[in-house]
Amino acid sequence: TRLYAPVFLALATGLRRGEVLGLRWRDIDLAAATLSVVQSLEQTDAGLRFKAPKTRRSQRTVALPKSAVEILQGHKVSQLKERMLLGLGKDDRGLVFAEITGDPVNPDNFTRKFTRLVKRADVRPITFHGLRHTHATNLLRANVHPKIVSERLGHASVSITLDLYSHVVPGMQEDAAARIDRELRKVLEG
């Protein structure tokens, strides 16, 4: 499905829908395994438009896992092959996720397609934005420092991240208690 690469990227990076759909190939350095969020795509009454990211901190560079680099490499090749087969050539706009014409993907249509895909897959319902929450929750459960999670998500401050994902913290508290217990026991048995 055409949704595979953008869905995978959202899970791997925590990008917002508009950030995923606003990505250009020039914003991605596959060799360095990074992408830069410099614009977002939004639906307005007047049509689609590119805009600056949500906040100053939303403009950011995100490290990519190897799996995402591999998916993006394959997507880039497929995208170019598809355009060449249709006689369209390379598109100068360079959107990573675009209509076959090179035009931006309508965010509302994208969401509808994603919702249908989730329903057909017969998995627990999730929104596209839920992929962002899944990314953050998985990082926090893996004991990635909240400051790093906040930076990846482009939150204005780490307190926003901690407020939004406080449901993950109780398990982290128990883990912290177990860790300090191990250290204290070493001293007591020492």
XYZ file of C-alpha atoms in Angstrom:
190
model
C 0.000 0.000 0.000
C 1.093 3.582 -0.607
C 0.616 4.188 3.110
C 3.361 1.803 4.197
C 6.276 4.250 4.067
C 4.537 7.265 5.659
C 3.016 5.100 8.412
C 6.368 3.464 9.119
C 8.071 6.856 9.207
C 5.483 8.216 11.650
C 6.025 5.250 13.972
C 9.807 5.581 13.675
C 9.986 9.335 14.270
C 6.815 10.594 15.944
C 6.256 13.195 13.202
C 2.839 14.825 12.924
C 0.722 14.099 9.831
C 1.408 17.525 8.317
C 5.140 17.127 8.958
C 5.196 13.736 7.212
C 3.241 15.069 4.236
C 5.375 18.224 4.060
C 8.704 16.373 3.851
C 10.864 16.928 0.800
C 13.715 14.706 -0.268
C 16.135 17.583 0.287
C 15.088 17.523 3.984
C 16.344 13.948 4.348
C 19.975 12.873 4.559
C 19.847 9.117 4.113
C 23.644 8.762 4.503
C 23.572 10.566 7.862
C 20.242 8.917 8.806
C 18.523 12.205 9.667
C 15.591 14.246 8.515
C 14.867 17.915 9.097
C 11.374 19.142 9.818
C 11.240 22.535 8.109
C 7.649 22.706 6.895
C 4.243 21.186 7.400
C 1.340 20.657 5.023
C -2.123 21.757 6.085
C -5.627 21.788 4.642
C -7.282 25.218 4.695
C -10.566 26.515 3.279
C -8.497 27.956 0.426
C -6.780 24.620 -0.265
C -3.490 23.008 0.669
C -0.584 25.112 1.867
C 2.857 24.623 3.312
C 3.618 26.433 6.544
C 6.309 26.637 9.172
C 6.202 23.907 11.817
C 3.844 24.284 14.791
C 6.392 25.862 17.183
C 9.994 27.056 17.068
C 11.080 23.726 18.567
C 8.989 21.833 16.026
C 11.592 22.861 13.462
C 14.078 20.145 14.250
C 16.395 17.402 13.042
C 15.391 13.843 13.895
C 17.720 10.841 13.821
C 16.343 7.966 11.769
C 16.567 4.308 12.736
C 18.220 2.079 10.128
C 14.894 0.436 9.320
C 13.385 3.817 8.398
C 16.391 4.655 6.205
C 15.907 1.350 4.365
C 12.170 1.982 3.900
C 12.837 5.509 2.614
C 15.527 4.291 0.199
C 13.118 1.748 -1.260
C 10.321 4.325 -1.392
C 12.532 6.797 -3.258
C 13.411 4.197 -5.894
C 9.770 3.092 -6.258
C 8.561 6.678 -6.509
C 11.030 7.496 -9.283
C 10.323 4.237 -11.173
C 6.588 4.874 -11.027
C 6.981 8.397 -12.403
C 9.345 7.231 -15.158
C 6.987 4.425 -16.235
C 4.214 7.001 -16.589
C 6.501 9.328 -18.552
C 6.339 12.011 -15.855
C 10.070 12.266 -15.114
C 11.518 13.605 -11.900
C 9.339 16.093 -10.016
C 11.172 19.266 -8.955
C 8.924 19.751 -5.931
C 10.545 16.659 -4.455
C 7.876 15.703 -1.950
C 8.652 12.419 -0.223
C 4.975 11.475 -0.071
C 3.044 12.885 -3.010
C 0.301 12.070 -5.457
C 1.542 10.405 -8.651
C 1.448 13.863 -10.261
C 3.885 15.166 -7.642
C 1.147 17.259 -6.033
C 0.878 17.252 -2.246
C -1.309 14.577 -0.672
C -4.534 15.989 0.736
C -4.199 15.460 4.523
C -7.908 14.737 5.007
C -7.906 12.126 2.224
C -4.741 10.634 3.699
C -6.456 10.286 7.082
C -9.504 8.635 5.501
C -7.266 6.129 3.676
C -5.377 5.406 6.887
C -8.633 4.859 8.793
C -9.854 2.420 6.112
C -6.520 0.586 6.204
C -6.723 0.164 9.981
C -10.294 -1.111 9.689
C -9.348 -3.619 6.941
C -6.358 -4.802 8.957
C -8.721 -5.669 11.791
C -6.413 -4.274 14.464
C -7.249 -2.167 17.475
C -8.413 1.208 16.109
C -5.750 3.907 16.066
C -5.615 7.344 14.498
C -2.638 8.534 12.495
C -1.832 10.904 15.366
C -1.920 7.847 17.614
C 1.252 6.668 15.872
C 2.977 9.736 17.331
C 1.771 8.757 20.807
C 2.907 5.170 20.219
C 6.380 6.423 19.269
C 6.680 8.549 22.407
C 5.298 5.875 24.714
C 7.646 3.224 23.335
C 10.657 5.508 23.779
C 9.735 6.344 27.372
C 9.115 2.671 28.192
C 12.559 1.922 26.743
C 13.971 4.441 29.262
C 14.919 7.034 26.662
C 15.376 10.314 28.526
C 12.222 12.495 28.375
C 14.311 15.435 27.065
C 15.277 13.373 24.004
C 11.666 12.250 23.485
C 10.571 15.895 23.723
C 13.170 16.934 21.128
C 12.126 14.166 18.728
C 8.468 15.210 19.024
C 9.263 18.909 18.656
C 7.490 19.850 21.872
C 8.035 23.391 23.138
C 9.278 21.983 26.464
C 9.972 18.691 28.196
C 7.150 19.469 30.643
C 4.638 19.153 27.781
C 6.022 15.708 27.003
C 5.868 14.645 30.633
C 2.322 15.997 31.030
C 1.103 14.167 27.912
C 2.824 10.885 28.722
C 2.470 10.736 32.497
C 0.625 7.416 32.082
C 4.001 5.856 31.243
C 5.722 7.288 34.332
C 4.202 4.962 36.998
C 5.971 1.943 35.520
C 9.134 3.999 35.260
C 8.836 4.892 38.962
C 8.735 1.206 39.886
C 11.726 0.528 37.655
C 13.633 3.390 39.306
C 12.808 1.992 42.756
C 14.071 -1.460 41.754
C 17.292 0.017 40.363
C 18.034 2.082 43.460
C 17.211 -0.943 45.608
C 19.899 -2.953 43.779
C 22.443 -0.182 44.388
C 21.494 0.206 48.040
C 21.737 -3.552 48.620
C 25.281 -3.516 47.210
C 26.205 -0.897 49.800
C 24.435 -2.712 52.640
C 26.013 -6.046 51.714
C 29.294 -4.340 50.962
